[in-house]
Coordinates of C-alpha atoms and ligand atoms in Angstrom, one line a residue:
T1289 CA 88.8 95.3 129.3
I1290 CA 88.1 92.1 128.0
L1291 CA 91.3 90.2 127.5
I1292 CA 91.3 87.6 124.8
L1293 CA 93.5 84.7 124.9
D1294 CA 95.1 83.6 121.7
F1295 CA 95.5 79.3 121.0
G1296 CA 96.6 80.1 117.8
S1297 CA 93.5 80.1 115.6
Q1298 CA 93.8 82.0 112.1
F1299 CA 91.0 84.2 113.1
S1300 CA 91.8 85.3 117.0
H1301 CA 92.7 88.6 115.7
L1302 CA 88.8 89.1 114.4
I1303 CA 87.7 88.3 118.0
A1304 CA 89.6 91.2 118.8
R1305 CA 88.5 93.4 115.7
R1306 CA 84.7 92.5 116.4
I1307 CA 84.7 93.8 120.2
R1308 CA 86.8 97.1 119.1
E1309 CA 83.8 97.6 116.5
L1310 CA 81.7 97.6 119.6
G1311 CA 83.4 100.3 120.9
I1312 CA 84.7 97.9 123.5
Y1313 CA 88.4 97.6 124.6
C1314 CA 90.2 94.1 124.7
E1315 CA 93.7 93.0 124.6
L1316 CA 94.9 89.7 122.7
L1317 CA 97.5 87.6 124.6
A1318 CA 99.1 84.2 124.5
C1319 CA 96.9 81.8 125.8
N1320 CA 99.8 80.4 128.1
V1321 CA 100.1 84.0 129.7
K1322 CA 100.4 84.3 133.6
I1323 CA 97.8 86.2 135.1
S1324 CA 99.9 87.7 137.2
D1325 CA 101.8 89.4 135.0
V1326 CA 98.6 90.8 133.1
K1327 CA 98.5 94.1 133.8
F1328 CA 95.0 95.5 133.8
K1329 CA 92.4 93.7 135.7
P1330 CA 90.1 92.1 132.6
K1331 CA 86.1 91.9 133.3
G1332 CA 85.6 88.9 130.6
I1333 CA 88.2 86.6 129.1
I1334 CA 88.0 85.0 126.0
L1335 CA 89.4 82.1 125.0
S1336 CA 89.9 81.7 121.3
G1337 CA 90.6 78.8 119.0
G1338 CA 93.6 77.0 118.3
P1339 CA 95.2 74.2 116.0
Y1340 CA 95.8 71.4 118.9
S1341 CA 93.8 68.9 120.6
V1342 CA 92.6 69.1 124.3
Y1343 CA 94.6 66.1 125.3
E1344 CA 97.2 65.9 123.0
E1345 CA 101.1 66.2 124.4
G1346 CA 102.6 69.3 125.1
S1347 CA 98.9 71.1 124.0
P1348 CA 98.5 74.8 125.2
H1349 CA 96.0 75.1 128.4
V1350 CA 95.3 78.8 130.5
D1351 CA 97.1 79.5 133.5
P1352 CA 94.8 78.2 136.0
A1353 CA 94.3 81.5 138.0
V1354 CA 92.1 82.6 135.0
W1355 CA 89.5 80.5 137.0
D1356 CA 90.2 82.1 140.4
L1357 CA 88.9 85.7 138.5
K1358 CA 85.8 84.5 138.7
V1359 CA 84.7 86.7 135.6
P1360 CA 83.0 85.7 133.0
V1361 CA 84.5 83.0 130.4
L1362 CA 83.7 82.3 126.9
G1363 CA 85.5 79.5 125.3
I1364 CA 85.6 79.6 121.0
C1365 CA 86.3 76.0 119.4
Y1366 CA 89.2 75.2 121.1
G1367 CA 88.8 77.3 124.3
L1368 CA 85.2 75.3 124.2
Q1369 CA 87.1 72.4 124.7
E1370 CA 90.1 74.0 127.3
I1371 CA 86.6 74.4 129.6
A1372 CA 85.9 70.9 128.9
H1373 CA 88.8 69.4 129.7
T1374 CA 89.6 72.0 132.8
M1375 CA 85.6 71.1 134.3
G1376 CA 84.9 67.4 133.5
G1377 CA 83.7 67.3 130.4
K1378 CA 84.6 65.2 127.0
V1379 CA 86.4 65.7 124.0
Q1380 CA 86.5 63.1 121.1
R1381 CA 88.4 63.5 118.1
C1382 CA 86.1 63.7 115.0
D1383 CA 86.8 61.5 111.9
K1384 CA 86.2 64.2 109.9
R1385 CA 86.9 68.0 110.2
E1386 CA 84.0 69.7 110.2
Y1387 CA 84.3 73.1 108.3
G1388 CA 81.8 75.3 106.7
K1389 CA 78.5 76.6 107.4
A1390 CA 76.3 74.9 109.7
E1391 CA 72.3 75.2 110.6
I1392 CA 72.3 75.4 114.5
D1393 CA 69.0 74.2 117.1
I1394 CA 68.9 76.6 119.8
V1395 CA 67.2 74.3 122.7
S1396 CA 67.6 76.2 125.9
P1397 CA 67.0 79.7 126.7
S1398 CA 70.6 81.8 126.9
R1399 CA 71.6 85.3 127.8
L1400 CA 74.3 84.5 125.3
F1401 CA 72.3 83.7 122.2
A1402 CA 69.3 86.5 123.2
G1403 CA 67.9 88.6 120.5
L1404 CA 69.7 85.8 117.7
S1405 CA 67.3 84.7 115.3
H1406 CA 70.0 83.2 112.3
P1407 CA 70.5 79.6 113.1
T1408 CA 73.8 79.4 110.7
V1409 CA 76.8 79.5 111.7
W1410 CA 80.6 78.9 110.6
M1411 CA 82.2 75.5 112.1
S1412 CA 86.2 75.1 111.3
H1413 CA 87.2 72.3 113.6
G1414 CA 88.4 68.2 114.2
D1415 CA 87.5 67.7 117.9
S1416 CA 84.0 68.5 119.8
L1417 CA 82.2 67.6 122.8
S1418 CA 80.9 64.3 123.4
A1419 CA 79.6 65.2 127.2
A1420 CA 79.3 68.5 128.7
P1421 CA 81.0 69.0 131.9
A1422 CA 78.4 68.5 135.3
G1423 CA 76.6 71.9 135.8
F1424 CA 76.3 72.7 132.4
T1425 CA 73.2 73.0 130.2
V1426 CA 73.4 72.2 126.7
V1427 CA 72.2 75.2 125.0
A1428 CA 72.4 74.7 121.1
K1429 CA 73.3 71.8 118.7
T1430 CA 73.5 70.5 115.4
S1431 CA 72.0 67.3 113.5
S1432 CA 76.0 66.2 113.6
S1433 CA 76.5 67.3 117.1
P1434 CA 74.9 67.8 120.4
F1435 CA 77.0 70.1 122.3
V1436 CA 77.7 72.9 120.0
A1437 CA 77.0 75.6 122.9
V1438 CA 77.2 74.8 126.7
E1439 CA 77.2 77.2 129.4
N1440 CA 77.5 77.5 133.6
E1441 CA 75.3 80.4 133.8
E1442 CA 76.2 80.3 137.4
K1443 CA 79.7 80.2 137.3
K1444 CA 79.0 82.1 133.8
I1445 CA 81.2 80.2 131.8
Y1446 CA 79.8 79.7 128.2
G1447 CA 81.6 78.0 125.4
I1448 CA 80.4 77.5 121.4
Q1449 CA 81.7 75.1 119.2
F1450 CA 81.5 77.6 116.3
H1451 CA 83.0 81.0 115.3
P1452 CA 81.1 83.8 115.9
E1453 CA 84.0 86.2 114.5
V1454 CA 84.2 85.4 111.3
T1455 CA 81.2 87.1 108.5
H1456 CA 80.5 83.6 107.5
T1457 CA 78.8 83.9 111.0
P1458 CA 75.7 86.5 110.3
E1459 CA 75.0 87.0 114.0
G1460 CA 78.2 87.0 115.6
T1461 CA 78.7 90.2 116.4
M1462 CA 75.2 90.3 118.1
L1463 CA 76.4 86.6 120.0
I1464 CA 80.0 88.6 121.0
K1465 CA 78.1 91.7 121.7
N1466 CA 75.6 89.5 124.0
F1467 CA 79.0 88.4 125.9
V1468 CA 81.2 91.8 126.4
A1469 CA 78.1 94.1 126.4
G1470 CA 75.2 91.4 128.5
I1471 CA 77.1 89.3 130.2
C1472 CA 80.8 91.3 131.2
G1473 CA 78.7 94.9 131.0
I1474 CA 80.7 96.8 129.6
K1475 CA 79.3 99.5 128.0
S1476 CA 79.7 99.7 124.3
G1477 CA 81.4 102.9 123.1
G1478 CA 83.3 103.5 125.7
W1479 CA 86.4 102.5 123.6
S1480 CA 86.6 105.4 121.1
M1481 CA 89.3 106.6 119.1
N1482 CA 88.6 110.3 120.5
S1483 CA 89.1 108.8 123.3
F1484 CA 92.1 107.0 122.6
I1485 CA 93.9 110.3 121.4
D1486 CA 93.7 112.1 124.7
T1487 CA 94.5 109.1 126.9
E1488 CA 97.8 108.3 124.2
I1489 CA 99.1 111.6 124.4
E1490 CA 98.9 111.6 128.2
R1491 CA 101.0 108.3 128.3
I1492 CA 103.0 109.7 125.5
R1493 CA 103.9 112.4 127.9
T1494 CA 104.6 110.2 130.8
I1495 CA 106.9 108.4 129.4
V1496 CA 108.7 110.8 127.8
G1497 CA 109.0 113.1 130.8
P1498 CA 109.4 116.7 131.2
T1499 CA 113.1 117.3 128.7
A1500 CA 113.9 114.3 126.8
E1501 CA 113.1 114.5 123.5
V1502 CA 112.1 111.7 120.2
I1503 CA 113.2 111.1 116.8
G1504 CA 111.4 109.2 113.9
A1505 CA 111.2 108.7 110.4
V1506 CA 108.2 109.5 108.5
S1507 CA 107.6 108.5 105.3
G1508 CA 104.3 110.3 104.0
G1509 CA 102.5 107.4 105.0
V1510 CA 99.8 106.9 107.3
D1511 CA 101.0 105.4 109.8
S1512 CA 104.0 107.4 110.5
T1513 CA 102.1 110.4 109.8
V1514 CA 99.5 109.4 112.5
A1515 CA 102.3 108.6 114.5
A1516 CA 104.2 111.6 113.8
K1517 CA 101.0 113.4 114.6
L1518 CA 100.9 112.3 118.2
L1519 CA 103.9 113.0 119.1
N1520 CA 103.8 116.4 118.1
L1521 CA 100.6 116.8 120.4
A1522 CA 101.8 115.3 122.8
I1523 CA 105.3 116.7 123.4
G1524 CA 105.5 119.5 119.8
D1525 CA 108.8 120.4 119.3
R1526 CA 110.8 117.9 121.0
F1527 CA 109.6 115.6 118.4
H1528 CA 111.7 115.2 115.2
A1529 CA 110.7 114.2 112.3
I1530 CA 112.9 113.1 109.8
M1531 CA 112.3 112.3 105.8
V1532 CA 114.8 110.8 103.5
D1533 CA 114.2 111.4 99.5
N1534 CA 115.7 107.9 98.6
G1535 CA 115.4 109.1 94.8
V1536 CA 113.1 106.3 94.4
M1537 CA 109.6 107.5 96.2
R1538 CA 106.6 108.3 93.8
L1539 CA 106.5 111.3 91.5
R1540 CA 106.0 114.8 94.1
E1541 CA 105.4 112.3 96.5
C1542 CA 108.2 113.9 99.0
E1543 CA 107.5 117.6 98.4
E1544 CA 104.0 116.7 99.1
A1545 CA 104.2 114.7 102.0
S1546 CA 106.5 117.5 103.3
V1547 CA 104.1 120.1 102.9
E1548 CA 101.4 118.4 104.6
L1549 CA 104.0 117.1 107.4
R1550 CA 105.4 121.0 108.1
E1551 CA 103.2 122.8 106.6
K1552 CA 99.3 121.5 107.7
L1553 CA 100.0 119.4 110.6
G1554 CA 103.2 121.5 112.0
I1555 CA 105.3 118.9 112.6
N1556 CA 109.3 119.6 113.1
L1557 CA 110.5 118.1 110.1
T1558 CA 113.5 117.9 108.7
V1559 CA 114.1 116.1 104.8
V1560 CA 117.0 115.2 103.7
D1561 CA 117.9 114.8 99.9
A1562 CA 119.7 112.0 99.3
A1563 CA 118.7 110.6 95.9
D1564 CA 121.7 111.1 94.1
L1565 CA 124.1 109.1 97.0
F1566 CA 120.7 106.4 96.7
L1567 CA 120.9 106.0 92.8
G1568 CA 124.6 106.2 92.9
K1569 CA 124.9 102.9 95.0
L1570 CA 122.1 101.4 93.1
K1571 CA 124.1 101.8 89.5
G1572 CA 124.9 99.0 87.9
V1573 CA 122.8 96.3 90.3
T1574 CA 120.1 94.1 88.8
D1575 CA 119.2 92.0 91.5
P1576 CA 116.2 92.6 94.0
E1577 CA 117.6 91.5 96.9
K1578 CA 120.8 93.7 96.4
K1579 CA 118.3 96.4 95.5
R1580 CA 116.3 95.9 98.6
K1581 CA 119.4 95.9 100.9
I1582 CA 121.5 99.0 99.6
I1583 CA 118.1 100.7 100.2
G1584 CA 118.1 99.5 103.5
N1585 CA 121.2 100.1 104.9
T1586 CA 121.6 103.6 102.9
F1587 CA 118.4 104.1 104.9
I1588 CA 119.9 103.9 108.3
E1589 CA 123.1 105.3 107.6
I1590 CA 121.8 108.6 106.0
F1591 CA 118.9 108.3 109.5
E1592 CA 121.8 107.9 111.9
A1593 CA 123.9 110.5 111.0
E1594 CA 120.8 112.8 110.5
A1595 CA 120.1 111.9 114.2
A1596 CA 124.0 112.5 115.0
K1597 CA 123.5 115.9 113.9
L1598 CA 120.5 116.7 115.8
E1599 CA 121.8 115.2 118.5
A1600 CA 124.3 117.5 119.0
D1601 CA 121.4 120.7 118.7
V1602 CA 119.9 119.0 121.3
E1603 CA 122.4 118.6 124.0
K1604 CA 123.6 122.8 123.4
K1605 CA 120.4 122.9 124.4
G1606 CA 121.5 120.5 127.4
R1607 CA 118.9 118.0 126.8
K1608 CA 119.2 114.3 125.0
I1609 CA 117.3 112.0 122.7
E1610 CA 115.9 109.5 123.9
F1611 CA 113.2 107.4 122.2
L1612 CA 112.8 106.3 118.6
L1613 CA 109.7 106.2 117.3
Q1614 CA 108.2 103.6 115.6
G1615 CA 104.6 102.9 113.9
T1616 CA 103.9 99.4 114.8
L1617 CA 100.5 98.4 114.3
Y1618 CA 98.6 95.9 116.5
P1619 CA 98.5 93.1 113.4
D1620 CA 102.5 93.4 114.2
V1621 CA 102.1 93.0 118.0
I1622 CA 99.9 90.0 118.4
E1623 CA 102.1 88.1 115.3
S1624 CA 105.0 88.6 118.5
V1625 CA 102.6 87.6 120.9
S1626 CA 101.0 84.9 119.3
F1627 CA 101.4 81.3 121.1
K1628 CA 102.2 80.5 117.9
G1629 CA 105.6 82.8 117.8
P1630 CA 106.7 85.0 115.3
S1631 CA 105.4 83.6 112.1
A1632 CA 107.9 82.4 109.2
T1633 CA 105.9 85.1 107.2
I1634 CA 107.0 88.1 109.3
K1635 CA 108.3 90.8 106.3
T1636 CA 111.8 91.6 106.0
H1637 CA 111.0 95.3 105.0
H1638 CA 111.0 96.8 108.2
N1639 CA 113.6 99.4 107.4
V1640 CA 114.0 100.7 110.4
G1641 CA 114.2 97.5 112.8
G1642 CA 118.2 98.2 112.1
L1643 CA 118.3 101.2 113.9
L1644 CA 117.6 100.4 117.3
A1645 CA 120.5 98.0 117.8
N1646 CA 122.8 101.3 116.7
M1647 CA 121.2 104.0 118.4
K1648 CA 121.0 103.0 121.9
L1649 CA 117.5 104.4 122.1
K1650 CA 114.1 103.3 124.2
L1651 CA 111.1 102.6 121.8
I1652 CA 107.6 104.6 121.7
E1653 CA 104.9 102.9 119.8
P1654 CA 101.8 104.9 119.5
L1655 CA 100.1 102.6 116.9
R1656 CA 100.9 98.9 118.7
E1657 CA 97.4 98.9 120.2
L1658 CA 96.1 99.6 116.7
F1659 CA 94.3 97.9 113.4
K1660 CA 94.7 99.4 110.5
D1661 CA 91.3 100.9 109.9
E1662 CA 91.8 102.2 113.4
V1663 CA 94.6 104.6 112.3
R1664 CA 92.7 105.6 109.6
A1665 CA 90.0 106.5 111.7
L1666 CA 92.5 108.2 113.8
G1667 CA 94.2 110.4 110.7
E1668 CA 91.2 111.4 110.0
L1669 CA 90.0 112.6 113.6
L1670 CA 93.6 114.0 113.5
K1671 CA 92.8 116.1 110.0
I1672 CA 95.4 114.3 108.0
D1673 CA 94.9 115.1 104.4
A1674 CA 92.3 112.3 102.8
N1675 CA 94.9 111.6 100.9
L1676 CA 97.7 110.8 102.5
I1677 CA 95.2 108.8 105.0
W1678 CA 93.9 106.2 101.8
R1679 CA 96.8 105.9 100.8
H1680 CA 97.9 102.5 99.1
P1681 CA 101.3 101.2 100.9
F1682 CA 104.2 102.0 99.6
P1683 CA 107.6 99.6 99.6
G1684 CA 110.1 100.9 101.4
P1685 CA 112.6 99.9 98.7
G1686 CA 109.7 102.1 96.3
I1687 CA 110.3 102.4 92.8
A1688 CA 113.2 100.8 92.5
I1689 CA 112.0 97.5 93.2
R1690 CA 109.5 98.3 90.2
V1691 CA 112.1 99.3 87.6
L1692 CA 112.9 95.8 86.9
G1693 CA 116.8 95.5 86.1
E1694 CA 119.1 98.5 86.3
V1695 CA 117.8 101.6 88.2
T1696 CA 118.7 104.6 86.2
P1697 CA 117.3 107.9 86.6
E1698 CA 115.9 107.6 83.0
Q1699 CA 114.3 104.9 84.3
V1700 CA 113.1 106.0 87.2
R1701 CA 111.4 108.8 85.6
I1702 CA 109.6 106.9 83.2
A1703 CA 108.2 104.3 85.9
R1704 CA 107.2 107.4 87.9
E1705 CA 105.2 109.5 85.4
A1706 CA 103.8 106.2 84.2
D1707 CA 102.5 105.3 87.8
Y1708 CA 101.5 108.8 88.6
I1709 CA 98.9 108.4 85.3
Y1710 CA 97.6 105.5 86.2
I1711 CA 96.8 106.4 89.8
E1712 CA 95.6 109.6 88.8
E1713 CA 93.1 107.7 86.5
I1714 CA 91.8 105.3 88.6
K1715 CA 91.2 108.1 91.4
K1716 CA 89.0 109.6 88.6
A1717 CA 87.1 106.9 87.8
G1718 CA 85.9 106.5 91.7
L1719 CA 88.3 102.9 92.1
Y1720 CA 91.1 103.8 94.2
R1721 CA 89.8 103.1 97.2
K1722 CA 88.2 99.6 96.2
I1723 CA 91.8 98.5 95.0
S1724 CA 93.9 97.8 98.2
Q1725 CA 97.2 98.2 95.7
A1726 CA 98.3 99.3 92.7
Y1727 CA 101.7 100.6 90.5
A1728 CA 102.9 100.8 87.5
A1729 CA 106.4 98.5 86.9
L1730 CA 108.8 99.5 84.3
L1731 CA 109.5 96.0 81.9
P1732 CA 113.5 95.6 81.1
V1733 CA 112.6 94.6 77.6
K1734 CA 112.3 96.6 74.6
A1735 CA 109.1 96.1 71.9
V1736 CA 108.6 97.6 68.6
G1737 CA 105.7 99.9 67.8
V1738 CA 104.6 102.4 65.5
M1739 CA 104.0 106.1 65.5
G1740 CA 103.0 108.0 62.5
D1741 CA 105.1 106.5 60.2
H1742 CA 108.1 105.9 62.2
R1743 CA 109.1 102.8 64.0
T1744 CA 109.5 103.1 67.5
Y1745 CA 111.6 101.1 69.6
E1746 CA 110.5 101.4 73.5
Q1747 CA 110.1 100.0 76.7
V1748 CA 107.0 98.1 78.6
I1749 CA 105.2 99.5 81.5
A1750 CA 103.1 96.5 83.3
L1751 CA 100.1 97.4 84.8
R1752 CA 99.6 96.0 88.6
A1753 CA 96.5 96.5 90.9
V1754 CA 95.3 94.0 93.4
E1755 CA 92.5 93.3 96.2
T1756 CA 93.6 91.7 99.4
T1757 CA 93.1 92.1 103.0
D1758 CA 96.5 91.1 104.2
F1759 CA 98.8 91.1 101.4
M1760 CA 99.5 87.5 102.1
T1761 CA 97.0 86.4 99.6
A1762 CA 95.8 89.0 96.1
D1763 CA 93.8 88.9 93.2
W1764 CA 93.8 90.9 90.3
F1765 CA 91.1 93.7 90.2
E1766 CA 88.7 93.2 87.2
F1767 CA 88.7 97.2 86.0
P1768 CA 86.2 98.2 83.7
Y1769 CA 87.8 98.3 80.0
D1770 CA 87.1 102.0 79.2
V1771 CA 89.6 102.6 82.4
L1772 CA 92.4 100.3 81.2
K1773 CA 91.6 102.0 77.3
K1774 CA 92.0 105.4 79.2
I1775 CA 95.2 104.5 81.1
S1776 CA 97.4 102.9 78.4
S1777 CA 96.6 105.3 75.6
R1778 CA 97.4 108.2 78.3
I1779 CA 100.6 106.4 79.3
I1780 CA 101.9 105.8 75.6
N1781 CA 100.9 109.2 74.5
E1782 CA 102.2 111.0 77.8
V1783 CA 105.3 109.2 79.3
K1784 CA 108.2 109.8 77.0
G1785 CA 109.7 106.1 76.2
V1786 CA 106.8 103.7 76.4
N1787 CA 105.4 102.3 73.3
R1788 CA 103.5 99.6 74.6
C1789 CA 101.2 98.5 78.2
V1790 CA 100.1 95.3 79.3
Y1791 CA 97.8 94.6 82.5
D1792 CA 99.0 92.0 84.9
I1793 CA 96.7 89.0 85.5
S1794 CA 98.5 86.9 88.0
S1795 CA 96.8 86.3 91.1
K1796 CA 99.0 85.7 94.8
P1797 CA 100.5 83.5 95.6
P1798 CA 102.1 81.9 93.1
A1799 CA 102.6 85.5 91.5
T1800 CA 103.7 88.5 94.3
I1801 CA 102.0 91.8 94.7
E1802 CA 105.7 93.4 93.8
W1803 CA 107.2 92.2 90.7
E1804 CA 110.7 92.0 92.3
Ligands
XMP3326 P1 104.9 91.1 98.3 O1 105.5 91.4 96.9 O2 105.7 90.1 98.7 O3 104.5 92.2 98.6 O4 103.5 90.6 97.4 C1 103.6 92.2 99.8 C2 103.5 93.8 100.3 O5 104.6 93.7 100.9 C3 105.1 95.2 100.3 N1 106.7 95.0 100.1 C4 107.3 95.6 100.9 N2 107.0 96.9 101.3 N3 109.6 96.8 101.8 C5 108.5 97.2 102.3 O6 108.5 98.1 102.9 C6 110.4 96.0 100.9 O7 110.8 95.4 100.5 C7 108.5 95.4 100.4 N4 108.5 93.9 99.4 C8 107.2 94.3 99.3 C9 104.4 95.4 98.6 O8 104.2 96.7 98.3 C10 103.0 94.4 99.4 O9 102.5 95.4 99.9

């Protein structure tokens, strides 16, 4: 295992990504974690970049015990400065931040740079080294910076000013591989999804023990389905999945997901049809945040009631429900362990977050070490349907925040049918995986149209499609016109109550992905 100590750079998680892609396991922890608290013995350590200045008061530093481990250390950007600061080099503040591509000169042979031929790297720093620590060799420089890479081969300490983890450093992955595979001696390919499945099933069995039972909510999305399948493989019917039909899921979604989960994946699933209850509570409500709150709270209410019923059944067998399954992914974990602390942008959407407080259950999170694409790869190995694995994310409040204004059963029908056609055509055009998220929103306005000899006065559908990697920023998708034409004509012809279609050409920011 490689230990990444995170000083809060916006790229830290990419270091983890690159190492995992090499088939090597790594964990990212806060930079100031106590080494005695780390549960594994790292074979190498990477110090990430960060927004601080090493000499600044209050700037973060690693536990000195890091240096006693005597394992190879690679410092990136701030990590390099941390090395210099500890080992007696000098760091200076630059007048100007260096940001962007730079060409480096490799001036001395180095195991870290073995086989690299491309001199372009990505820089993003304010401070830089003005003197290397004693015993360190200069390996690379640029025209403006004489200490771009330094190393002490004997102590196996390496520092680089640039960021090998970003794709703008074309040979960055090779450099990282040189460190983790070459210098730290970890075989690449040892960490794979296949080995993950086996170890995770064992881990779940150990945590849950021979008799305890587990419940969890499933939505039909990839995360909850993969998590549920792992639980099912580990403990069979002692895992109880609950799917709540809130009446604002996509057309046929609930049925299709329950067939997949129950019949194909063999998961012990209860579907609660609560559509009328949700829609009843949403009657007359137009404020988006109120809709979210109503749906979130009602979900918790229903889930708890269903859990209580299950609990009663389980108790009859002399057993107990002790755990709640959650599909937390690694980015959420990183967000909460990062030195920066939980960021201000953490979603307010975690529907099941509120469950824990009331239910006195212990959490079980089988995906907490995985990135989204790893979850998808896992889903493929677990033979989960490709449509489900690649499904666009869907917000907890569902179509309720895509029907602008009041959510009535009729409005939900229109939005659902339009959305279904939209997605169907996107798939037919082979664009579904290119788009990160697409949906149809129903606008709360009426427009005049003409059909045959008649005037119509009907509603407007807004089509949204975005490309994004992190959902924090997004660009609208550039559809070929003929695809838009087909979508528009099908929706207007086939969905009763719609006579107009518009395409949303707003980026995020300043718009958001959802309309509400
Ligand atoms: P916005 O609209 O904030 O959306 O740009 C960013 C991502 O978050 C999803 N989203 C939600 N997910 N509950 C959820 O579970 C919510 O209340 C919610 N609001 C937005 C949205 O679909 C997009 O993927």
